[in-house]
Coordinates of C-alpha atoms in Angstrom, one line a residue:
Chain A
M1307 CA -41.8 49.4 -8.8
T1308 CA -38.6 49.5 -6.3
A1309 CA -36.0 47.0 -6.5
P1310 CA -37.1 44.1 -4.6
S1311 CA -34.8 43.7 -2.1
T1312 CA -32.3 40.8 -1.7
T1313 CA -33.5 39.8 1.7
E1314 CA -36.2 37.2 2.0
V1315 CA -39.8 38.4 2.8
P1316 CA -40.3 38.0 6.5
P1317 CA -42.4 34.8 7.1
L1318 CA -45.7 35.3 8.0
P1319 CA -46.8 33.5 11.2
A1320 CA -50.0 31.2 11.3
R1321 CA -53.1 32.8 10.1
R1322 CA -56.0 31.9 12.1
D1323 CA -58.4 32.9 8.8
A1324 CA -56.8 31.1 6.3
P1325 CA -56.5 27.3 5.5
A1326 CA -53.5 27.8 3.6
A1327 CA -51.0 29.6 5.7
P1328 CA -48.1 27.5 5.7
V1329 CA -45.3 29.7 7.1
P1330 CA -41.7 29.1 6.1
R1331 CA -39.8 28.3 9.3
P1332 CA -36.2 29.2 9.7
R1333 CA -34.2 25.9 9.0
R1334 CA -32.0 24.7 11.6
S1335 CA -30.1 21.6 11.8
R1336 CA -31.8 18.6 13.7
P1337 CA -30.0 16.3 15.5
S1338 CA -29.8 13.2 13.3
R1339 CA -31.0 10.7 15.8
A1340 CA -34.4 12.5 15.1
G1341 CA -35.2 9.7 12.6
R1342 CA -35.9 11.6 9.5
T1343 CA -32.9 11.3 7.1
L1344 CA -32.1 15.0 6.4
H1345 CA -29.8 14.6 3.5
A1346 CA -31.1 13.5 0.2
G1347 CA -29.8 10.4 -1.1
P1348 CA -28.9 9.8 -4.8
V1349 CA -32.3 8.4 -5.6
A1350 CA -33.8 11.8 -4.4
Y1351 CA -31.4 13.9 -6.5
A1352 CA -32.2 11.7 -9.5
I1353 CA -35.9 12.1 -9.3
L1354 CA -35.5 15.9 -8.8
I1355 CA -33.4 16.2 -11.6
V1356 CA -35.7 14.3 -13.9
A1357 CA -38.6 16.7 -12.6
V1358 CA -36.5 20.0 -13.4
L1359 CA -35.7 18.4 -16.9
V1360 CA -39.2 17.7 -17.5
S1361 CA -40.1 21.3 -16.5
A1362 CA -37.4 23.0 -18.5
F1363 CA -37.7 20.6 -21.8
P1364 CA -40.9 22.7 -23.0
F1365 CA -39.0 25.6 -23.0
Y1366 CA -36.1 24.4 -24.5
W1367 CA -38.1 22.5 -27.1
T1368 CA -39.7 26.0 -28.0
L1369 CA -36.4 27.5 -28.7
V1370 CA -35.5 24.4 -31.1
A1371 CA -38.7 24.5 -33.1
A1372 CA -38.6 28.2 -33.2
S1373 CA -35.1 28.0 -34.7
R1374 CA -35.9 25.3 -37.5
S1375 CA -37.7 25.4 -40.7
N1376 CA -41.1 23.9 -40.8
A1377 CA -39.6 21.1 -43.0
D1378 CA -36.9 20.4 -40.3
L1379 CA -39.8 19.8 -37.7
A1380 CA -41.2 17.2 -40.0
Q1381 CA -38.2 15.1 -40.0
V1382 CA -37.9 11.7 -38.5
P1383 CA -35.9 11.4 -36.4
P1384 CA -36.5 15.0 -35.2
S1385 CA -33.4 17.0 -34.4
L1386 CA -33.0 18.3 -30.8
V1387 CA -30.7 21.0 -31.2
P1388 CA -31.4 24.7 -32.3
G1389 CA -30.9 25.5 -36.0
P1390 CA -30.4 28.6 -37.8
H1391 CA -33.7 30.1 -38.7
L1392 CA -34.7 31.9 -35.6
I1393 CA -34.4 35.5 -37.1
R1394 CA -36.3 34.4 -40.2
N1395 CA -39.3 33.0 -38.1
F1396 CA -39.4 36.0 -35.9
E1397 CA -39.7 38.1 -39.0
A1398 CA -42.6 35.8 -40.2
V1399 CA -44.1 36.1 -36.6
L1400 CA -44.2 39.8 -36.8
E1401 CA -45.7 39.7 -40.4
E1402 CA -48.3 37.3 -39.5
A1403 CA -49.4 39.1 -36.4
D1404 CA -48.7 42.3 -34.8
I1405 CA -46.5 40.7 -32.1
G1406 CA -44.5 44.2 -31.4
K1407 CA -47.9 46.0 -30.9
A1408 CA -49.1 43.0 -28.8
L1409 CA -45.9 43.1 -26.7
L1410 CA -46.2 46.9 -26.2
N1411 CA -49.8 46.3 -25.2
S1412 CA -49.0 43.7 -22.7
L1413 CA -46.4 45.6 -21.1
I1414 CA -48.8 48.7 -20.7
V1415 CA -51.6 46.4 -19.5
S1416 CA -49.4 44.5 -17.2
G1417 CA -47.7 47.5 -15.9
S1418 CA -50.6 49.5 -15.1
I1419 CA -52.5 46.5 -13.5
T1420 CA -49.4 46.1 -11.3
L1421 CA -48.9 49.6 -10.1
G1422 CA -52.6 50.0 -9.7
T1423 CA -53.0 46.7 -7.7
V1424 CA -50.2 47.1 -5.6
L1425 CA -51.4 50.6 -4.7
C1426 CA -55.1 50.0 -4.1
C1427 CA -54.1 46.7 -2.2
T1428 CA -51.7 48.2 0.2
L1429 CA -54.1 51.3 0.9
A1430 CA -56.8 49.0 1.6
G1431 CA -54.7 46.1 3.4
F1432 CA -53.5 49.0 5.6
A1433 CA -56.9 50.2 6.6
F1434 CA -57.9 46.7 7.3
A1435 CA -55.0 45.8 9.5
K1436 CA -54.5 49.0 11.4
L1437 CA -57.4 51.2 11.2
R1438 CA -60.9 51.0 13.1
F1439 CA -63.9 51.3 11.2
R1440 CA -67.4 50.3 11.3
G1441 CA -68.3 47.5 8.8
R1442 CA -64.5 46.4 8.7
G1443 CA -65.2 43.0 9.8
A1444 CA -68.0 42.6 7.0
L1445 CA -66.3 44.4 4.1
L1446 CA -63.1 42.1 4.8
A1447 CA -65.2 38.9 5.3
L1448 CA -67.0 40.1 1.8
T1449 CA -63.5 40.3 0.1
V1450 CA -61.9 37.2 1.3
G1451 CA -65.3 35.2 0.4
T1452 CA -65.3 36.4 -3.0
M1453 CA -61.7 35.1 -3.6
M1454 CA -62.7 31.3 -4.0
I1455 CA -65.4 32.5 -6.9
P1456 CA -63.8 32.1 -10.2
P1457 CA -63.6 35.6 -12.1
Q1458 CA -64.8 33.9 -15.0
L1459 CA -68.4 33.9 -13.5
G1460 CA -68.4 37.6 -14.0
V1461 CA -67.2 38.0 -17.6
I1462 CA -70.9 38.3 -19.3
P1463 CA -72.1 41.2 -17.4
L1464 CA -68.5 42.6 -17.6
F1465 CA -68.6 42.3 -21.2
M1466 CA -72.0 44.0 -21.4
M1467 CA -70.5 46.8 -19.4
I1468 CA -67.8 47.5 -21.6
A1469 CA -69.7 47.0 -24.9
E1470 CA -72.2 49.9 -23.1
L1471 CA -69.3 51.9 -22.3
G1472 CA -67.8 51.4 -25.8
W1473 CA -64.5 50.3 -24.3
V1474 CA -64.3 47.0 -26.6
N1475 CA -60.9 46.5 -28.1
Q1476 CA -59.5 49.1 -25.8
L1477 CA -56.8 48.4 -23.4
Q1478 CA -58.8 50.0 -20.3
S1479 CA -61.3 47.3 -20.4
V1480 CA -58.7 45.0 -19.4
I1481 CA -56.8 47.2 -17.2
L1482 CA -59.3 48.4 -14.7
P1483 CA -61.0 45.1 -14.0
G1484 CA -57.5 43.7 -13.5
L1485 CA -56.9 46.1 -10.5
V1486 CA -59.7 44.2 -8.6
S1487 CA -57.7 41.7 -6.5
A1488 CA -59.3 40.6 -3.2
F1489 CA -56.2 38.3 -3.0
G1490 CA -54.1 41.5 -3.0
V1491 CA -55.9 43.0 -0.1
F1492 CA -56.0 39.9 2.0
F1493 CA -52.2 39.5 1.2
M1494 CA -51.1 43.1 2.2
R1495 CA -53.6 43.1 5.3
Q1496 CA -51.9 39.8 6.7
Y1497 CA -48.4 41.3 5.8
L1498 CA -49.1 44.6 7.4
V1499 CA -50.7 42.8 10.7
Q1500 CA -47.5 40.9 11.2
T1501 CA -44.7 43.2 10.1
L1502 CA -46.1 46.8 11.5
P1503 CA -46.3 47.2 15.2
D1504 CA -49.3 48.8 16.6
E1505 CA -46.6 51.0 18.8
L1506 CA -45.0 52.5 16.0
I1507 CA -48.5 53.8 14.5
E1508 CA -49.4 55.4 18.0
A1509 CA -45.9 57.0 18.6
A1510 CA -46.4 58.8 15.2
R1511 CA -50.0 59.8 16.2
V1512 CA -49.0 61.4 19.6
D1513 CA -46.2 63.2 17.3
G1514 CA -49.2 64.6 15.5
A1515 CA -48.6 62.7 12.2
S1516 CA -51.9 62.4 10.2
T1517 CA -53.0 59.2 8.9
A1518 CA -51.9 60.2 5.3
R1519 CA -48.6 60.8 6.7
I1520 CA -48.1 57.7 8.8
F1521 CA -48.9 55.7 5.5
W1522 CA -46.2 57.3 3.1
S1523 CA -43.7 57.5 5.9
I1524 CA -44.1 54.5 7.9
V1525 CA -46.5 52.1 6.4
V1526 CA -45.1 51.8 3.0
P1527 CA -41.3 51.6 3.6
I1528 CA -42.2 48.6 6.0
A1529 CA -44.6 47.2 3.4
R1530 CA -41.9 47.4 0.5
P1531 CA -40.9 43.6 0.4
G1532 CA -44.6 42.3 0.7
M1533 CA -45.6 45.0 -2.3
A1534 CA -42.8 43.6 -4.1
V1535 CA -43.9 40.0 -4.1
L1536 CA -47.6 41.0 -4.8
G1537 CA -46.1 43.2 -7.6
L1538 CA -44.2 40.0 -9.4
L1539 CA -47.2 37.6 -8.7
T1540 CA -49.7 40.4 -10.1
F1541 CA -47.4 41.1 -13.0
M1542 CA -47.1 37.5 -14.2
A1543 CA -50.8 36.9 -13.8
A1544 CA -51.5 39.9 -15.8
W1545 CA -48.9 38.9 -18.4
N1546 CA -50.6 35.3 -18.7
D1547 CA -54.1 36.2 -18.5
F1548 CA -55.9 34.8 -21.1
F1549 CA -59.8 34.4 -20.9
W1550 CA -60.6 38.0 -20.3
P1551 CA -58.3 39.6 -23.1
I1552 CA -59.5 37.5 -25.7
V1553 CA -62.9 38.3 -24.8
A1554 CA -62.4 42.1 -24.7
L1555 CA -59.9 42.8 -27.2
T1556 CA -59.6 41.7 -30.9
S1557 CA -56.5 41.0 -33.0
S1558 CA -56.4 44.8 -34.0
E1559 CA -55.5 45.7 -30.7
P1560 CA -54.3 42.5 -28.8
T1561 CA -52.2 41.4 -26.1
V1562 CA -49.5 39.0 -26.6
Q1563 CA -51.7 36.1 -25.3
V1564 CA -54.5 37.2 -28.1
A1565 CA -51.7 37.2 -30.5
L1566 CA -50.7 33.7 -29.6
R1567 CA -54.5 32.7 -30.1
Q1568 CA -54.5 34.0 -33.4
L1569 CA -51.2 32.2 -34.3
G1570 CA -52.4 28.9 -33.1
G1571 CA -55.9 29.5 -34.2
G1572 CA -55.4 28.2 -37.7
Y1573 CA -54.3 31.0 -39.7
V1574 CA -50.8 30.1 -39.4
H1575 CA -49.9 26.7 -40.2
D1576 CA -46.2 26.9 -39.9
Q1577 CA -45.6 25.2 -36.6
S1578 CA -41.8 26.8 -36.4
V1579 CA -43.8 30.1 -36.7
I1580 CA -45.9 29.4 -34.2
M1581 CA -43.0 28.5 -31.8
A1582 CA -41.4 31.6 -32.6
G1583 CA -44.3 33.4 -31.5
T1584 CA -44.6 31.5 -28.3
L1585 CA -41.1 32.1 -27.5
L1586 CA -41.5 36.0 -28.2
G1587 CA -44.7 36.1 -25.6
T1588 CA -42.9 33.8 -23.1
L1589 CA -39.2 35.4 -23.0
P1590 CA -40.5 38.7 -20.7
V1591 CA -42.1 37.0 -18.0
L1592 CA -39.2 34.2 -18.3
L1593 CA -36.6 37.0 -17.9
V1594 CA -38.4 38.2 -14.7
F1595 CA -38.5 34.9 -13.4
G1596 CA -35.0 34.4 -14.2
L1597 CA -34.2 37.5 -12.2
L1598 CA -36.4 37.2 -9.3
G1599 CA -37.5 33.7 -9.1
R1600 CA -36.3 33.3 -5.3
Q1601 CA -38.8 36.1 -4.6
I1602 CA -41.7 34.7 -6.3
V1603 CA -40.9 31.0 -5.0
G1604 CA -40.5 33.1 -1.2
G1605 CA -44.0 34.5 -2.0
I1606 CA -45.8 31.1 -3.3
M1607 CA -44.2 29.3 -0.3
Q1608 CA -46.1 31.9 2.1
G1609 CA -49.1 30.0 0.8
A1610 CA -50.0 33.2 -0.8
V1611 CA -51.1 32.6 -4.5
K1612 CA -54.6 32.1 -5.9
G1613 CA -54.9 29.1 -8.3
Chain B
M253 CA -71.3 52.0 2.0
T254 CA -70.6 55.7 3.2
L255 CA -67.4 57.1 1.4
T256 CA -67.9 60.7 2.6
A257 CA -67.5 62.0 5.8
P258 CA -70.7 62.2 7.8
A259 CA -71.4 65.5 9.4
T260 CA -71.6 64.3 12.8
P261 CA -70.0 61.1 13.9
P262 CA -72.6 58.4 15.1
P263 CA -72.3 58.0 19.0
A264 CA -69.4 56.1 19.1
P265 CA -68.6 53.3 22.0
A266 CA -65.6 54.0 23.8
P267 CA -62.7 53.2 21.2
P268 CA -61.3 49.6 22.1
H269 CA -58.0 50.9 21.4
P270 CA -57.8 54.2 23.2
L271 CA -55.0 56.8 21.8
P272 CA -53.2 59.3 23.8
T273 CA -54.7 62.5 23.0
P274 CA -52.4 65.2 23.7
R275 CA -54.9 68.1 23.2
R276 CA -58.5 68.4 22.5
E277 CA -59.2 67.9 19.1
P278 CA -61.5 70.1 17.0
T279 CA -64.8 68.5 15.8
V280 CA -63.9 68.6 12.2
R281 CA -60.6 66.8 12.6
R282 CA -62.4 64.2 15.0
A283 CA -65.0 63.6 12.0
W284 CA -62.3 63.1 9.6
R285 CA -60.5 60.7 11.7
K286 CA -63.4 58.8 11.7
A287 CA -64.1 58.9 8.2
S288 CA -60.7 58.4 6.8
P289 CA -60.4 54.8 6.9
Y290 CA -62.7 54.9 4.4
A291 CA -61.0 56.8 2.1
Y292 CA -58.0 53.9 2.3
I293 CA -60.5 51.2 1.3
A294 CA -62.5 53.5 -1.3
P295 CA -60.3 52.8 -4.4
F296 CA -60.2 49.2 -3.9
F297 CA -64.0 48.8 -3.2
T298 CA -65.1 51.3 -5.7
L299 CA -63.5 49.2 -8.6
F300 CA -64.5 45.7 -6.6
A301 CA -68.2 47.0 -6.6
A302 CA -68.1 47.8 -10.4
F303 CA -65.8 45.1 -11.4
G304 CA -66.3 42.3 -9.1
V305 CA -69.2 42.0 -7.3
F306 CA -71.7 43.4 -9.3
P307 CA -71.0 41.2 -12.5
L308 CA -70.9 38.1 -10.2
I309 CA -74.6 38.9 -9.0
Y310 CA -75.7 40.3 -12.3
T311 CA -74.7 37.1 -14.1
A312 CA -77.6 35.2 -12.1
Y313 CA -80.0 37.9 -13.6
V314 CA -78.6 37.9 -17.2
S315 CA -79.0 34.1 -17.3
L316 CA -82.8 34.6 -17.0
Y317 CA -83.2 36.7 -20.1
R318 CA -82.5 36.0 -23.9
V319 CA -79.3 38.5 -24.8
E320 CA -77.5 38.3 -27.7
L321 CA -73.8 39.5 -28.4
Q322 CA -74.8 42.0 -31.0
T323 CA -77.6 43.8 -29.1
P324 CA -76.5 43.5 -25.4
G325 CA -78.9 46.4 -24.7
D326 CA -82.2 44.3 -25.5
M327 CA -82.7 41.7 -22.9
E328 CA -86.0 39.4 -23.3
W329 CA -87.3 37.8 -20.3
R330 CA -86.9 33.9 -20.4
G331 CA -87.4 32.6 -16.9
L332 CA -85.9 29.6 -16.5
G333 CA -85.6 28.9 -20.3
N334 CA -81.9 29.3 -20.7
Y335 CA -81.5 26.5 -17.9
T336 CA -84.0 23.9 -19.4
A337 CA -82.3 24.4 -23.1
L338 CA -79.2 23.5 -21.4
L339 CA -80.5 20.3 -20.1
G340 CA -81.7 19.2 -23.6
D341 CA -78.4 20.0 -25.0
E342 CA -76.2 17.1 -25.6
F343 CA -73.1 19.3 -25.8
F344 CA -73.8 20.8 -22.4
W345 CA -73.7 17.1 -20.9
T346 CA -70.6 16.3 -22.9
A347 CA -69.0 19.4 -21.6
L348 CA -70.0 18.4 -18.1
R349 CA -68.7 14.8 -18.5
N350 CA -65.5 16.2 -20.0
T351 CA -64.9 18.8 -17.1
F352 CA -65.1 16.2 -14.5
T353 CA -62.9 13.6 -16.5
I354 CA -60.4 16.1 -17.6
G355 CA -60.8 17.6 -13.7
V356 CA -59.8 14.3 -12.3
L357 CA -57.0 13.2 -14.8
S358 CA -55.2 16.5 -14.5
T359 CA -55.8 17.2 -10.3
V360 CA -55.2 13.7 -9.1
P361 CA -51.5 13.1 -10.8
Q362 CA -50.7 16.8 -10.3
L363 CA -51.3 16.8 -6.3
V364 CA -49.7 13.2 -5.9
M365 CA -46.6 14.1 -7.7
A366 CA -46.7 17.5 -6.1
L367 CA -46.6 15.7 -2.6
G368 CA -43.7 13.6 -3.7
L369 CA -41.7 16.3 -4.9
A370 CA -42.4 18.5 -1.9
H371 CA -41.2 15.6 0.3
L372 CA -37.8 15.4 -1.7
L373 CA -37.3 18.9 -1.7
N374 CA -37.7 19.0 2.0
Y375 CA -34.5 17.4 2.4
R376 CA -31.0 19.0 2.8
M377 CA -29.3 19.1 -0.4
R378 CA -27.0 21.0 -2.3
G379 CA -28.7 23.5 -4.9
R380 CA -32.0 23.4 -3.1
T381 CA -32.8 26.8 -4.0
F382 CA -32.0 26.1 -7.6
L383 CA -34.2 23.1 -7.4
R384 CA -37.2 24.8 -5.8
T385 CA -36.9 27.6 -8.5
A386 CA -36.3 25.3 -11.5
I387 CA -39.5 23.2 -10.5
L388 CA -41.7 26.5 -10.5
L389 CA -40.8 27.5 -13.9
P390 CA -43.6 26.1 -15.9
Y391 CA -45.8 28.4 -13.4
A392 CA -44.4 31.5 -15.3
T393 CA -45.7 30.5 -18.8
S394 CA -49.1 31.4 -19.8
V395 CA -51.9 28.8 -20.8
A396 CA -51.5 29.9 -24.3
A397 CA -48.0 29.4 -24.6
A398 CA -47.7 26.1 -22.6
T399 CA -50.7 24.6 -24.8
L400 CA -49.0 25.6 -28.2
V401 CA -45.8 24.0 -27.2
F402 CA -47.6 21.0 -26.1
A403 CA -50.0 20.9 -29.2
Q404 CA -46.7 20.8 -31.1
L405 CA -45.5 17.9 -28.9
F406 CA -48.7 16.0 -29.3
G407 CA -48.7 16.2 -32.8
R408 CA -50.0 13.2 -34.7
D409 CA -47.3 12.7 -37.5
F410 CA -44.3 14.8 -36.4
G411 CA -44.8 15.1 -32.7
L412 CA -41.8 14.5 -30.4
I413 CA -44.1 12.3 -28.0
N414 CA -45.3 9.9 -30.9
Y415 CA -41.5 9.6 -32.1
V416 CA -40.7 8.6 -28.4
L417 CA -43.5 6.2 -28.2
G418 CA -42.6 4.9 -31.5
V419 CA -38.9 4.2 -30.3
V420 CA -40.3 2.5 -27.5
G421 CA -42.6 0.3 -29.8
I422 CA -45.9 1.8 -29.4
A423 CA -48.1 2.8 -32.2
P424 CA -48.6 6.6 -32.9
V425 CA -51.4 8.0 -30.8
D426 CA -53.9 10.5 -32.5
W427 CA -53.8 13.0 -29.5
Q428 CA -56.6 15.3 -31.2
T429 CA -59.3 13.1 -32.1
G430 CA -59.2 10.2 -29.7
T431 CA -61.4 11.1 -26.8
V432 CA -59.4 9.6 -24.1
A433 CA -56.0 10.7 -25.8
S434 CA -57.2 14.0 -26.5
Q435 CA -58.2 14.6 -22.6
I436 CA -55.1 13.2 -21.4
A437 CA -53.2 15.8 -23.8
V438 CA -55.3 18.6 -22.1
S439 CA -54.5 17.3 -18.8
T440 CA -50.9 17.0 -19.4
V441 CA -50.6 20.9 -19.9
V442 CA -52.2 21.4 -16.7
V443 CA -50.3 18.9 -14.8
W444 CA -47.0 20.4 -16.0
R445 CA -48.0 23.8 -15.3
W446 CA -49.1 23.4 -11.9
T447 CA -47.2 20.4 -10.2
G448 CA -44.2 22.7 -9.3
Y449 CA -46.6 25.4 -7.6
N450 CA -48.4 22.8 -5.5
A451 CA -45.2 21.1 -4.6
L452 CA -44.1 24.4 -3.1
I453 CA -47.2 25.1 -1.2
Y454 CA -47.0 21.5 0.2
L455 CA -43.3 22.2 1.0
A456 CA -44.3 25.3 2.9
G457 CA -46.8 23.2 5.1
M458 CA -44.2 20.5 5.6
Q459 CA -41.8 23.2 7.2
S460 CA -44.3 24.0 9.6
I461 CA -44.7 20.5 11.1
P462 CA -43.0 20.6 14.4
D463 CA -39.6 18.6 14.6
E464 CA -40.7 17.0 17.8
L465 CA -43.3 15.4 16.3
Y466 CA -40.8 13.2 14.1
E467 CA -38.6 12.9 17.0
A468 CA -41.3 11.3 19.1
A469 CA -42.4 9.0 15.9
A470 CA -38.6 7.8 15.8
M471 CA -38.6 7.1 19.4
D472 CA -41.4 5.0 18.9
G473 CA -39.8 3.1 16.3
A474 CA -41.8 4.4 13.5
S475 CA -40.0 3.8 10.0
R476 CA -39.8 7.0 7.9
W477 CA -42.6 5.7 5.6
R478 CA -45.0 5.3 8.8
Q479 CA -43.6 8.8 9.8
F480 CA -44.7 10.2 6.5
L481 CA -48.3 8.7 6.6
H482 CA -48.9 9.6 10.4
V483 CA -47.1 12.6 10.8
T484 CA -46.3 14.5 7.5
L485 CA -50.0 13.7 6.1
P486 CA -52.1 14.5 9.0
G487 CA -50.0 17.8 9.6
L488 CA -50.5 18.7 6.0
R489 CA -54.1 18.3 5.9
P490 CA -55.2 22.0 6.0
T491 CA -52.8 22.5 3.1
I492 CA -54.1 19.7 1.2
V493 CA -57.7 20.6 1.6
F494 CA -56.6 23.9 0.2
T495 CA -54.9 22.7 -2.9
V496 CA -57.8 20.0 -3.6
V497 CA -60.2 23.1 -3.6
V498 CA -58.1 25.5 -5.7
S499 CA -57.3 22.7 -8.0
T500 CA -61.1 21.7 -8.2
I501 CA -62.0 25.3 -8.9
G502 CA -59.3 25.8 -11.4
A503 CA -60.3 22.4 -13.3
T504 CA -63.9 23.6 -13.4
Q505 CA -63.2 26.7 -15.4
L506 CA -60.4 25.2 -17.6
F507 CA -60.6 27.0 -20.9
G508 CA -57.6 27.9 -22.5
E509 CA -56.0 24.4 -22.9
P510 CA -58.9 22.8 -24.6
L511 CA -59.2 25.7 -26.7
L512 CA -55.7 26.0 -28.0
L513 CA -55.1 22.3 -28.2
E514 CA -56.0 22.7 -32.0
G515 CA -57.5 26.1 -32.1
S516 CA -61.2 25.0 -32.3
I517 CA -63.9 26.4 -30.1
S518 CA -65.9 23.2 -30.1
G519 CA -63.1 21.5 -28.3
G520 CA -62.5 18.9 -31.1
I521 CA -64.6 17.7 -33.9
S522 CA -66.9 15.5 -31.7
H523 CA -66.4 18.2 -28.9
Q524 CA -64.5 15.4 -27.2
Y525 CA -62.5 17.6 -25.0
Q526 CA -65.0 20.8 -24.8
T527 CA -65.0 21.9 -21.3
L528 CA -67.8 23.9 -19.6
G529 CA -65.5 27.0 -19.9
L530 CA -65.1 26.4 -23.3
Y531 CA -68.8 25.6 -23.9
M532 CA -69.5 28.7 -22.4
Y533 CA -67.3 30.8 -24.5
E534 CA -68.7 28.9 -27.8
Q535 CA -72.2 30.0 -26.7
G536 CA -71.5 33.5 -25.5
W537 CA -68.9 34.8 -28.3
G538 CA -69.3 32.0 -30.7
F539 CA -73.1 31.9 -31.0
F540 CA -73.7 35.3 -29.5
H541 CA -76.1 33.7 -27.0
L542 CA -74.9 35.6 -24.0
G543 CA -78.0 34.8 -21.9
R544 CA -77.2 31.1 -22.0
A545 CA -73.4 31.8 -21.7
A546 CA -74.6 33.3 -18.4
A547 CA -76.8 30.2 -17.3
I548 CA -73.9 28.0 -18.1
A549 CA -71.6 30.3 -15.8
W550 CA -74.0 29.8 -13.0
V551 CA -74.1 26.0 -13.5
M552 CA -70.3 26.3 -13.1
F553 CA -70.7 28.1 -9.9
L554 CA -73.4 25.7 -8.5
L555 CA -70.9 23.0 -9.6
I556 CA -67.8 24.5 -7.5
V557 CA -70.4 25.5 -4.3
V558 CA -71.1 21.7 -4.5
L559 CA -67.4 20.3 -5.0
V560 CA -66.3 22.8 -2.5
G561 CA -69.0 21.6 0.1
V562 CA -68.1 18.1 -0.5
N563 CA -64.5 18.6 0.1
A564 CA -65.2 20.7 3.3
L565 CA -67.3 17.7 4.4
I566 CA -65.1 15.1 3.7
A567 CA -62.2 17.0 5.6
R568 CA -64.4 17.8 8.7
R569 CA -65.5 14.1 8.9
R570 CA -61.9 12.6 8.6
S571 CA -60.6 15.1 11.2
R572 CA -63.4 14.4 13.6
K573 CA -62.7 10.6 13.2
E574 CA -59.0 11.4 13.9
A575 CA -59.9 13.3 16.6
G576 CA -62.2 10.5 18.1
R577 CA -59.0 8.2 18.2

């Protein structure tokens, strides 16, 4: 992945074919006589700060609970500051569930899914945005149409397939289906329709460039910010995916989410150890979020994320 | 779908987008030009066909058979047997009811609060970017992590929530065995994770409402509340319909939250918070009845179709009514 640029992703103008295409508009100062009070008052600040605290508190609590002993957690009143047992609890997690392996597996799975999805979807998005071929409209409609169908509905045949292939408990059983992202194709198509001028492609063709050459030298550089956003969203979704990994993998080859389920599934009764595991499983994606939160917000504000 | 180059391109109508041709192209090259777009969509569509579309359709087929997890190759025709068995299973009805009540308990507060937060975030203020990002923080966690933390907070004896309730003078609530209480606990996780996300979607929608509408409303003497009702809400309608549809679909397939609240596959001792998604997992991977699980999946699909259809109907009717005014 390229380092996401610091510039904001260009806003996508209104899409006719998508209901949810809210467009971030450049903010400009409005005349104050417009009737809308534009500056937030103390009440607005207060409510928002409460909302932020509610959003953040469970994370803080995870840290508190993960750094205390189980006996501390049974105290009344409960202590609200971190304690000294964080390392010990981490060690206990490593002992109870192979969290190290789980983290590595999650990294492999999420990394491959992100790279593969971004590549496949940029290729297909480019074709749908700028190339002409028979069946284009129908194929695009099919792709967009399936976006509304929850992937859970296909898990049984999918499981039968990977059982047939002997892939149960192997990472490719999670990676390959993860590369299918109808949303990603749609996202990249919209992005390229709006950011890539036809004239640029025509000029390149006049100069004798092949489509492949055009793709690598013109499309990819222009698509890079969009690819970065798609990559971020894909990575987070893949890291956090729960249902399919617990179906396809077992505790001997877990992703982080599968390992967390093990911890919470009654094998461990030590709450502080469970919280330590939760903390370990959440840290990487929190790190990504902390570094690139702005880009993620930008991507979602484009109305871009499937629920 | 043809992925390979056809030997002779079909007689094409005049290209809608004539490109300047500097010189005559050799036939082979022209053929490749016609075929090459398929090469760009091929990686996606190969995977999409195998892992996306095919399983979706095949689910319906599997639902008509008896298929057991240990022997997925042996399929025995059952006709509609899997479906009729569901109708006679009280836990199916419990799961259906739970899916509905948890869906309402999680979707309604989530979207209402998101609307309010979006409205506030739309003000000019210091630290706007920080606030927007911070409010999205829960979105970064996984279902598993979020549920485990909330399960701890909702603990009956030592949970922080019961402690706080106790300080206010409310008796401790058993968040796992009570039907309403446990469903509230499950919904809380959903509300916590998704409110900020929906707020950002609404915020984006609000920013695309033209200022002129507000100016005109202000000139007509509309108060800020009336502006919200008559300018903001109508302007957000497509966005609201979108979030309702997406949240409904999400609620229909709720799975991780009820599974991990206490780690039981049955969604509580008396199935009091088992959703359809969890029920399907229990049938398929707990009791090994894949055929029956496929039938449940198909019921979930029909449910989504009905709910989305109802949504679309309401949305259309409302906009027609408004157009008539």
